[in-house]
Coordinates of C-alpha atoms in Angstrom, one line a residue:
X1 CA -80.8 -101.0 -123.0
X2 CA -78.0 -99.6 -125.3
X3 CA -76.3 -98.8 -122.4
X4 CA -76.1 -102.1 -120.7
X5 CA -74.6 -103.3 -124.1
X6 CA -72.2 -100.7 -124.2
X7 CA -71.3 -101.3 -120.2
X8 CA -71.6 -105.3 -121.2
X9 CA -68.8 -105.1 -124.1
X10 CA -66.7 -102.3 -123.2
X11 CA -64.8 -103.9 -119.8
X12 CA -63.5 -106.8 -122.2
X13 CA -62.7 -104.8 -125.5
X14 CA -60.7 -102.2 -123.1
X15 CA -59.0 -105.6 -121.5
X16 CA -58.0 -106.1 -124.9
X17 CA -57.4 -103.2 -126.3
X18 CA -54.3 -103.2 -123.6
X19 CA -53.1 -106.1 -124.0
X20 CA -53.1 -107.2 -127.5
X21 CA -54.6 -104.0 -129.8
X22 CA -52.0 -101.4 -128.5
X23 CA -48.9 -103.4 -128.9
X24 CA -49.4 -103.7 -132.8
X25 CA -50.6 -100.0 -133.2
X26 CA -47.4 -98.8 -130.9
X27 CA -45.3 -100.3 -133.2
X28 CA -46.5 -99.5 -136.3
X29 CA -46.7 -95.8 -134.9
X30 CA -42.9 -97.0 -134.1
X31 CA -42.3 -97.3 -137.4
X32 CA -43.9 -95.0 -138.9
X33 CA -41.3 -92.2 -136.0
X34 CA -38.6 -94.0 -137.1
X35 CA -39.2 -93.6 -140.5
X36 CA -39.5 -90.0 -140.4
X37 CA -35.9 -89.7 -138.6
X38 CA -34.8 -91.8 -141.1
X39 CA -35.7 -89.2 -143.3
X40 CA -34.5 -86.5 -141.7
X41 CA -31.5 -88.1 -141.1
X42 CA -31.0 -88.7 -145.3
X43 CA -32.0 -85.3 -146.0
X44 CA -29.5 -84.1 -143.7
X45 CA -31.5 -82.8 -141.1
X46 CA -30.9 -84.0 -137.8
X47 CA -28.1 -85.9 -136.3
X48 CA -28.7 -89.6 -135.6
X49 CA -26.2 -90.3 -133.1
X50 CA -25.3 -88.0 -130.0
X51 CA -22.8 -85.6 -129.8
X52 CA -19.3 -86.7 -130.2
X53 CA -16.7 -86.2 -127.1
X54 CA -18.9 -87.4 -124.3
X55 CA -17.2 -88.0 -120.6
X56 CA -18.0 -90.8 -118.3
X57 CA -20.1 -88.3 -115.7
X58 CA -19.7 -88.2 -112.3
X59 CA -22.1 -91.3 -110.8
X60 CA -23.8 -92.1 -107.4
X61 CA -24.8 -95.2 -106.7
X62 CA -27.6 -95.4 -104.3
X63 CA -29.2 -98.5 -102.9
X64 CA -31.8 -98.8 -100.0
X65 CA -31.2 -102.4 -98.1
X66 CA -33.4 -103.5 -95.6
X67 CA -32.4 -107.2 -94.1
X68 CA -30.1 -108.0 -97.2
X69 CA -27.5 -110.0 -94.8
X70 CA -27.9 -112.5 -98.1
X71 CA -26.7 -110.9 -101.2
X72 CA -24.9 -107.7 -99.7
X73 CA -21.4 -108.7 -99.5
X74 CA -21.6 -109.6 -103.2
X75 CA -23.6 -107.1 -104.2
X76 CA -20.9 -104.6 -103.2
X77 CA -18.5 -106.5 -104.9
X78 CA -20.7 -106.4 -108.4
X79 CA -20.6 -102.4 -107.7
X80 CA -16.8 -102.6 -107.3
X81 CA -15.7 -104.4 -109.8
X82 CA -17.9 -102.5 -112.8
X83 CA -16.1 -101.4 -115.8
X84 CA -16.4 -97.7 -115.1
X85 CA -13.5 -95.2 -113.8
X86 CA -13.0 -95.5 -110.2
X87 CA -12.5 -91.9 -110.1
X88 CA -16.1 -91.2 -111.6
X89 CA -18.4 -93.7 -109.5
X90 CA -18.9 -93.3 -105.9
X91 CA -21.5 -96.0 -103.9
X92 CA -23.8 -94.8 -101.2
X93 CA -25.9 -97.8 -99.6
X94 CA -28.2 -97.1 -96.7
X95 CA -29.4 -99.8 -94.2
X96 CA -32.6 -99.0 -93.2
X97 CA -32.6 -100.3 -89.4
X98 CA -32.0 -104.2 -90.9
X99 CA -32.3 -106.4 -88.2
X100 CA -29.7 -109.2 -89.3
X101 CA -26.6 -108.7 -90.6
X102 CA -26.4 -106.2 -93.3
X103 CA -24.6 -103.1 -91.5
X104 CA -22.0 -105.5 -90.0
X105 CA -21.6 -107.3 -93.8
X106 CA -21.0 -103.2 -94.9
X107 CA -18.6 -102.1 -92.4
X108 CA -15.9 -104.8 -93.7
X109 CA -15.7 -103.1 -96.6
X110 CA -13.1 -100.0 -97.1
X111 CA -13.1 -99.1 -100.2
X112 CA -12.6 -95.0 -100.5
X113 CA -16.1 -95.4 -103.4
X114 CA -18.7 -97.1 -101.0
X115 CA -20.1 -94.6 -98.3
X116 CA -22.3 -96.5 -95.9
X117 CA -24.8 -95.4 -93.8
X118 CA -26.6 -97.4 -91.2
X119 CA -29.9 -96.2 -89.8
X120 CA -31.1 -97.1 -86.1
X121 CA -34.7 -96.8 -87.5
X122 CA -36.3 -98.7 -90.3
X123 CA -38.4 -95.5 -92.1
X124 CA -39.1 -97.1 -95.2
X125 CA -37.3 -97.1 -98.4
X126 CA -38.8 -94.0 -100.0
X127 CA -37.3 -91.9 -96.8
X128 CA -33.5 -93.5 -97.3
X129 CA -33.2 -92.5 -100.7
X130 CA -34.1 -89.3 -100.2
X131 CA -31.4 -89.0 -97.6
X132 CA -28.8 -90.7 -99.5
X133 CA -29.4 -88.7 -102.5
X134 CA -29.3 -85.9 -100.7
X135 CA -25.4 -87.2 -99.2
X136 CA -24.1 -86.5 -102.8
X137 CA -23.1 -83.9 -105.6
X138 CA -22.4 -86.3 -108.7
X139 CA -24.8 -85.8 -111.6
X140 CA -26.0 -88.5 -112.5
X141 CA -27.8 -90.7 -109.6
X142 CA -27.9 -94.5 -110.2
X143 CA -30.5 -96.4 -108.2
X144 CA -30.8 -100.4 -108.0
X145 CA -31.1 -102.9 -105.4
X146 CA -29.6 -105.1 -102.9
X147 CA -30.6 -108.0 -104.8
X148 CA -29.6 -106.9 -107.9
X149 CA -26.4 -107.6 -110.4
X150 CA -25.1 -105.7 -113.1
X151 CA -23.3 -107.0 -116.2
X152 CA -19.4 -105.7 -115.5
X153 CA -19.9 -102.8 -118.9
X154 CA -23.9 -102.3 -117.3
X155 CA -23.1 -98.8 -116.1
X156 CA -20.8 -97.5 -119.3
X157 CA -24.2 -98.7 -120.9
X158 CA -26.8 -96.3 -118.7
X159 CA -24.3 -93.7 -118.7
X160 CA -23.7 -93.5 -123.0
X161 CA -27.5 -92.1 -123.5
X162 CA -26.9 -89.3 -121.5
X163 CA -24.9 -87.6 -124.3
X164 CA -28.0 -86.3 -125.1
X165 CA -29.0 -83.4 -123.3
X166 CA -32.6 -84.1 -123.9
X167 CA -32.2 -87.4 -122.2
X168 CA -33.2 -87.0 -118.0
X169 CA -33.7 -90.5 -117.6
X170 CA -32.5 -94.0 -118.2
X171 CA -33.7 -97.5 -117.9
X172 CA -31.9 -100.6 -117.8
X173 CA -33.3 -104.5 -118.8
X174 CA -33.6 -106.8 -115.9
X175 CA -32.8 -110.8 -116.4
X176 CA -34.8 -112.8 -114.3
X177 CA -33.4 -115.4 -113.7
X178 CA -34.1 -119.0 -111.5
X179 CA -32.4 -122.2 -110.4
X180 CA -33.3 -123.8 -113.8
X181 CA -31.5 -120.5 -116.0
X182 CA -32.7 -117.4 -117.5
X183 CA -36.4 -116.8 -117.7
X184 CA -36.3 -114.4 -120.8
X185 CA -38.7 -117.4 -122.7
X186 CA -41.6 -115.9 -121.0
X187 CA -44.0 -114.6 -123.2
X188 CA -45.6 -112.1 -120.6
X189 CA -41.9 -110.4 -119.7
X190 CA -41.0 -110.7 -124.0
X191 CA -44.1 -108.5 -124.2
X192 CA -43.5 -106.0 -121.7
X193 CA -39.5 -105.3 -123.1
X194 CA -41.4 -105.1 -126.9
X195 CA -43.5 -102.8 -125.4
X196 CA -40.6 -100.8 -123.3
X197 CA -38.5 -100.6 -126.7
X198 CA -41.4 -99.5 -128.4
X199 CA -42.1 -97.5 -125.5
X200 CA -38.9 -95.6 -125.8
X201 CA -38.8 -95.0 -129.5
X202 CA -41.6 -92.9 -129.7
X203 CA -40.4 -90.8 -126.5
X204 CA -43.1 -92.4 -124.5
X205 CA -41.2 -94.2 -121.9
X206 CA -42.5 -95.1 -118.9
X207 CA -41.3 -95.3 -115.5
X208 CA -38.3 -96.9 -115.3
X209 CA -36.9 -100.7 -113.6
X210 CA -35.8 -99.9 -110.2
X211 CA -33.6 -102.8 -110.6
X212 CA -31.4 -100.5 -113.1
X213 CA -31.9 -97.0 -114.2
X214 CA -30.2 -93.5 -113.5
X215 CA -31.5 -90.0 -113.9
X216 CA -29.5 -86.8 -113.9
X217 CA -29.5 -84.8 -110.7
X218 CA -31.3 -82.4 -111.8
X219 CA -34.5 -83.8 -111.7
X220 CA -34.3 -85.3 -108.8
X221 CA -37.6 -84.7 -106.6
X222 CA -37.8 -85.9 -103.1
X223 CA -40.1 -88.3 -102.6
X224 CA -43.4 -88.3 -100.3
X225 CA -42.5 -90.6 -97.2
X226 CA -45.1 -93.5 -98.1
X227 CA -44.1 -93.9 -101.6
X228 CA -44.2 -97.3 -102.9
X229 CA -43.3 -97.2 -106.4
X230 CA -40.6 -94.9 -106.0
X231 CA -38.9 -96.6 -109.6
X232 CA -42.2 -95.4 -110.9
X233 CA -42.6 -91.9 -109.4
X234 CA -38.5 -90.9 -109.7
X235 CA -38.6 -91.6 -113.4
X236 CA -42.0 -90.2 -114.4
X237 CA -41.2 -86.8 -112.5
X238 CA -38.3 -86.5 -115.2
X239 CA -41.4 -86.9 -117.7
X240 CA -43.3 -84.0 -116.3
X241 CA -40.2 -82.0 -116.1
X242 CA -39.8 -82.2 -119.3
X243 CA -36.9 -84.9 -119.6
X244 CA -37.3 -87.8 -121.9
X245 CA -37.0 -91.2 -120.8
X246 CA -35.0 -93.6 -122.9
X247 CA -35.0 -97.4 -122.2
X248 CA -31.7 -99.5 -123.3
X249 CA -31.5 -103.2 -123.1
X250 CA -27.8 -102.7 -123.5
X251 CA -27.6 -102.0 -119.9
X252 CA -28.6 -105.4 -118.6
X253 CA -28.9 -106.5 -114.8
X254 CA -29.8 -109.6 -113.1
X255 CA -32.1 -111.0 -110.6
X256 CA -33.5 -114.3 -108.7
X257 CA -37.5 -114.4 -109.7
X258 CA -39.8 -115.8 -107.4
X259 CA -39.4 -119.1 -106.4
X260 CA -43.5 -119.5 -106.4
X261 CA -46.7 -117.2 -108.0
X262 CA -47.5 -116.8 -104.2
X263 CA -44.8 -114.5 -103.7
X264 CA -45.1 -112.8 -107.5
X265 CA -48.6 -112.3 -106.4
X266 CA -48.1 -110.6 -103.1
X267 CA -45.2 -108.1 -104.8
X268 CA -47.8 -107.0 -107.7
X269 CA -50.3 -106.2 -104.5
X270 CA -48.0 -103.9 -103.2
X271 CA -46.7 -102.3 -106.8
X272 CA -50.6 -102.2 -107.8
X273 CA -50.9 -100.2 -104.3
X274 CA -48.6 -98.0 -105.9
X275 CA -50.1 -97.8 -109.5
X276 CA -53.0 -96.3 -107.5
X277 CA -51.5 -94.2 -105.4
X278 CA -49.4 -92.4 -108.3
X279 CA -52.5 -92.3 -110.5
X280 CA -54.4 -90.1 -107.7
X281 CA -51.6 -88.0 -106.5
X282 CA -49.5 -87.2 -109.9
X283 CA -51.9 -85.9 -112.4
X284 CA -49.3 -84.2 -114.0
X285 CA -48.4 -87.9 -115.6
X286 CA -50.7 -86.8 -118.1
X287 CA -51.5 -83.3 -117.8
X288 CA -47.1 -82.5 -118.4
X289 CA -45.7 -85.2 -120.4
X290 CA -45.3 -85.7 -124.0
X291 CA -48.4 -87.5 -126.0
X292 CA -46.2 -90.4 -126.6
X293 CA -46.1 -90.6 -122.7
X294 CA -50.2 -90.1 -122.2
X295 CA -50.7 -92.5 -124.5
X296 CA -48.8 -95.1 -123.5
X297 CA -49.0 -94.3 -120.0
X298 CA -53.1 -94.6 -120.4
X299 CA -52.9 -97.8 -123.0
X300 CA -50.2 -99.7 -120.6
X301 CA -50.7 -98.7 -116.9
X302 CA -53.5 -97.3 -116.3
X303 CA -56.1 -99.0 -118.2
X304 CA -54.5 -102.6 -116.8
X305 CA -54.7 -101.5 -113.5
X306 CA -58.2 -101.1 -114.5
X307 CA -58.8 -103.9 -116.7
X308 CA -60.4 -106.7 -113.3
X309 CA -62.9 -103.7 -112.7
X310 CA -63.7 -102.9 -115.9
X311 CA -64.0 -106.6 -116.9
X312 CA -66.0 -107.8 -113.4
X313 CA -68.5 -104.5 -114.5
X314 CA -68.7 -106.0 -117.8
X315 CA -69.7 -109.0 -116.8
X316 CA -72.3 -107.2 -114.3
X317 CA -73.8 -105.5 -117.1
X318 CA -74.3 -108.2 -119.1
X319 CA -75.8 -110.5 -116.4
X320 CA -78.7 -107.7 -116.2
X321 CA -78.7 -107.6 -120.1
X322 CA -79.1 -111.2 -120.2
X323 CA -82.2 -110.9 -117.4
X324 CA -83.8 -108.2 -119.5
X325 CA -82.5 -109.9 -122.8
X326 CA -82.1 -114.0 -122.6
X327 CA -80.0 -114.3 -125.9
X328 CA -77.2 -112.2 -124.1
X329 CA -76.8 -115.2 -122.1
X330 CA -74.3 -116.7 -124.3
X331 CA -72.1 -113.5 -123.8
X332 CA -71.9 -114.5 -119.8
X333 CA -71.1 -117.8 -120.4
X334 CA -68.4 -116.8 -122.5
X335 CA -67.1 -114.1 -119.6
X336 CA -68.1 -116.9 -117.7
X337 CA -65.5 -119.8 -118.7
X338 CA -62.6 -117.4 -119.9
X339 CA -62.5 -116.4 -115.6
X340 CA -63.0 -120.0 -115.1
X341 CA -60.5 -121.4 -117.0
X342 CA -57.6 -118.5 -115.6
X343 CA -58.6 -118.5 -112.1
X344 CA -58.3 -122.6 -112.4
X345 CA -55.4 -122.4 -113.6
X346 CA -53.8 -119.9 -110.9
X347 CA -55.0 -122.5 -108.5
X348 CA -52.8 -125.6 -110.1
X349 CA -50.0 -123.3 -110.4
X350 CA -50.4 -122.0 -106.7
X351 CA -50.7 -126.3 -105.5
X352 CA -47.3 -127.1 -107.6
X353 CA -48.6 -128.1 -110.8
X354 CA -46.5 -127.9 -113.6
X355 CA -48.5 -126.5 -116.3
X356 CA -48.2 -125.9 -120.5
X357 CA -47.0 -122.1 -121.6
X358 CA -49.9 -121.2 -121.8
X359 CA -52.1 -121.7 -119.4
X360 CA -48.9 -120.8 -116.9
X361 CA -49.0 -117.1 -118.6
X362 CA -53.2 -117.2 -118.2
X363 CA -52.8 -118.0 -114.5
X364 CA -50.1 -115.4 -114.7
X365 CA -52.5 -113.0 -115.3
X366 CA -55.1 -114.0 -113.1
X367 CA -52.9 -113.3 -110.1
X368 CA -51.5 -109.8 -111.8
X369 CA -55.3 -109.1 -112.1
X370 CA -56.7 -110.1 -109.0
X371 CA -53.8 -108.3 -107.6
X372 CA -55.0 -105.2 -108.9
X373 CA -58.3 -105.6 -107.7
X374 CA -56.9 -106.3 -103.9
X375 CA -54.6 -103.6 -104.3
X376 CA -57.5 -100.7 -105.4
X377 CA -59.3 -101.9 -102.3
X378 CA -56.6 -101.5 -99.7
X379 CA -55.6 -98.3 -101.0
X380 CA -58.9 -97.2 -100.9
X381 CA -59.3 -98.3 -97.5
X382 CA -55.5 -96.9 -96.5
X383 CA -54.6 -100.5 -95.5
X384 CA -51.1 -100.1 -96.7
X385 CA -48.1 -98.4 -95.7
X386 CA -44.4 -97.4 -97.5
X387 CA -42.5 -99.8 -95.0
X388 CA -40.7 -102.5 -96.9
X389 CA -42.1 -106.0 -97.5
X390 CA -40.0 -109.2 -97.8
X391 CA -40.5 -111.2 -100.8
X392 CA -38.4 -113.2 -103.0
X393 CA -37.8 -109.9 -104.9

């Protein structure tokens, strides 16, 4: 009996433990890291700020496009018109066999910088950036996409961080933004750049936006051919190889959200693929990275793309508790109405209705949840593949 309890409670205090519990203890423990180089830094200890007489690096810009006909032309202007010396940055953009009009769009362009290659066959994103990579020598490799625009200073910003020679990796902020202006006033997104600063201060980074981030050469490791969440994998194999990750909002980029949850909720089926896949294939995640990084990567990542199972094997348990026990029936009927009540609300949202904050950010996380549980199943099943998917994103 103690163990149906147990099962019966634990799925929804590890749902949220993630969500709400570890934000407050990670910054406290924040604080408590910052204190100490406060300290240090006082006592004269350790330097606070890196290295004086940094140089802009050498930079490679590489970007994957797959039927980008849309945004291309000005996305190569964005790249071209960065504050950063022309003499330092050099662009490589593969079309991976687009159908419309992207390698046409590319091959106006002459700009001694932007080195296009156009691939006959589409072989999936993971494949063209490790042949673009491979095209330069620059040390520090830049990775974004098609879709994506940086602030004019966005790349002086990645770049400054890398005056520390501890520093392997670097993460940008994304803007999402939408026909009606910036969507920054979401509380789900707020959370998840607290989280990233946080995150960052405590040398527990994780993964990095592949909207905007750079890592240095050196830890570059090819990636497998059907990797989806290549953002993911590049800057967590910088973890393991002992590289620290460092997240700066400075560097800020920007791109069109969704225009619908449909098409939010179809892109987190294909990252939570992902999530899976890295979490069976890359032990050394935990097994070679810092304890910041463990804990944050089991806290954040892995126990939400857990959290629908645990919580739908909560609610399991504690219908058999409640047959065995009736006075547990209350704790169903609580489980109960909370799925109701988010799962209703994902269906307004998905027929149009406008709804308050917060019930938008509950159906929010319905369809992030449900995702997850779609996502375990297919790539369980190997229903997936690394080709590329269209969405709004």
């Amino acid at each position: 009996m103690s163990w149906l309890i147990a099962a019966g409670l634990l799925g929804v205090t590890l749902f949220f433990y993630s969500y709400l519990i570890y934000p407050v203890l990670l910054a406290t423990v924040a604080g408590l890291v910052q204190l100490k180089r406060d300290v240090a830094y006082a006592l004269g200890k350790a330097e606070r700020r890196a290295q004086a007489g940094f140089e802009w690096p050498q930079v490679a810009v590489v970007i994957a496009a797959y039927n980008e006909q849309k945004h291309i032309a000005e996305r190569v202007q964005n790249l071209l018109e960065l504050d950063y010396p022309a003499d330092r940055l050099s662009i490589y953009i593969g079309s991976d066999g687009s159908r419309d009009d992207t390698g046409s769009i590319l091959q106006t362009f002459s700009d001694p910088r932007l080195h296009v290659f156009l691939f006959a066959e589409n072989r999936g994103k993971a494949n063209v950036l490790n042949d673009l990579v491979s095209r330069g020598q620059e040390g520090v490799v830049v990775f974004s996409d098609a879709n994506t625009f940086f602030a004019r200073d966005a790349l002086k910003q990645l770049m400054q961080p890398f005056a520390d020679e501890s520093v392997g990796c670097v993460s940008g902020e994304l803007h999402l933004t939408s026909a009606g202006g910036d969507n920054q006033d979401g509380l789900y997104w707020r959370v998840e750049q607290f989280l990233k600063f946080f995150e960052s201060r405590i040398g527990g980074a994780l993964g990095a936006n592949g909207a905007i981030y750079a890592i240095r050469r050196r830890f570059w490791v090819p990636l497998r051919p059907d990797t989806i969440c290549d953002d993911f994998c590049v800057a967590m194999n910088v973890s393991a190889a002992g590289g620290r990750i460092v997240y700066t909002p400075a560097a800020r980029a920007e791109e069109e959200m969704p225009e619908s949850i449909g098409d939010e909720y179809h892109r987190r089926i294909r990252i939570g693929i992902g999530n899976f896949q890295a979490l069976i294939r890359c032990p050394e995640y935990l097994t070679r990275t810092s304890w910041g990084t463990r804990w944050s990567y089991v806290s954040h990542k892995v126990l939400r793309w857990l959290a629908p199972h645990l919580i739908l094997a909560s609610l399991a348990a504690s219908v058999v508790l409640a047959c065995l026990q009736p006075a547990w029936w209350w704790w169903v009927a609580v489980q109960a109405l909370g799925l109701g009540v988010v799962a209703g609300a994902y269906g307004l949202l998905s027929k149009g209705v406008r709804l308050p904050g917060v019930l938008n950010l509950l159906a929010f996380l319905f369809a992030l949840n449900w995702a997850f549980v779609v996502a375990s199943w297919r790539y369980v099943s190997g229903s997936y593949s690394g080709s590329w998917r269209r969405t709004s994103r």
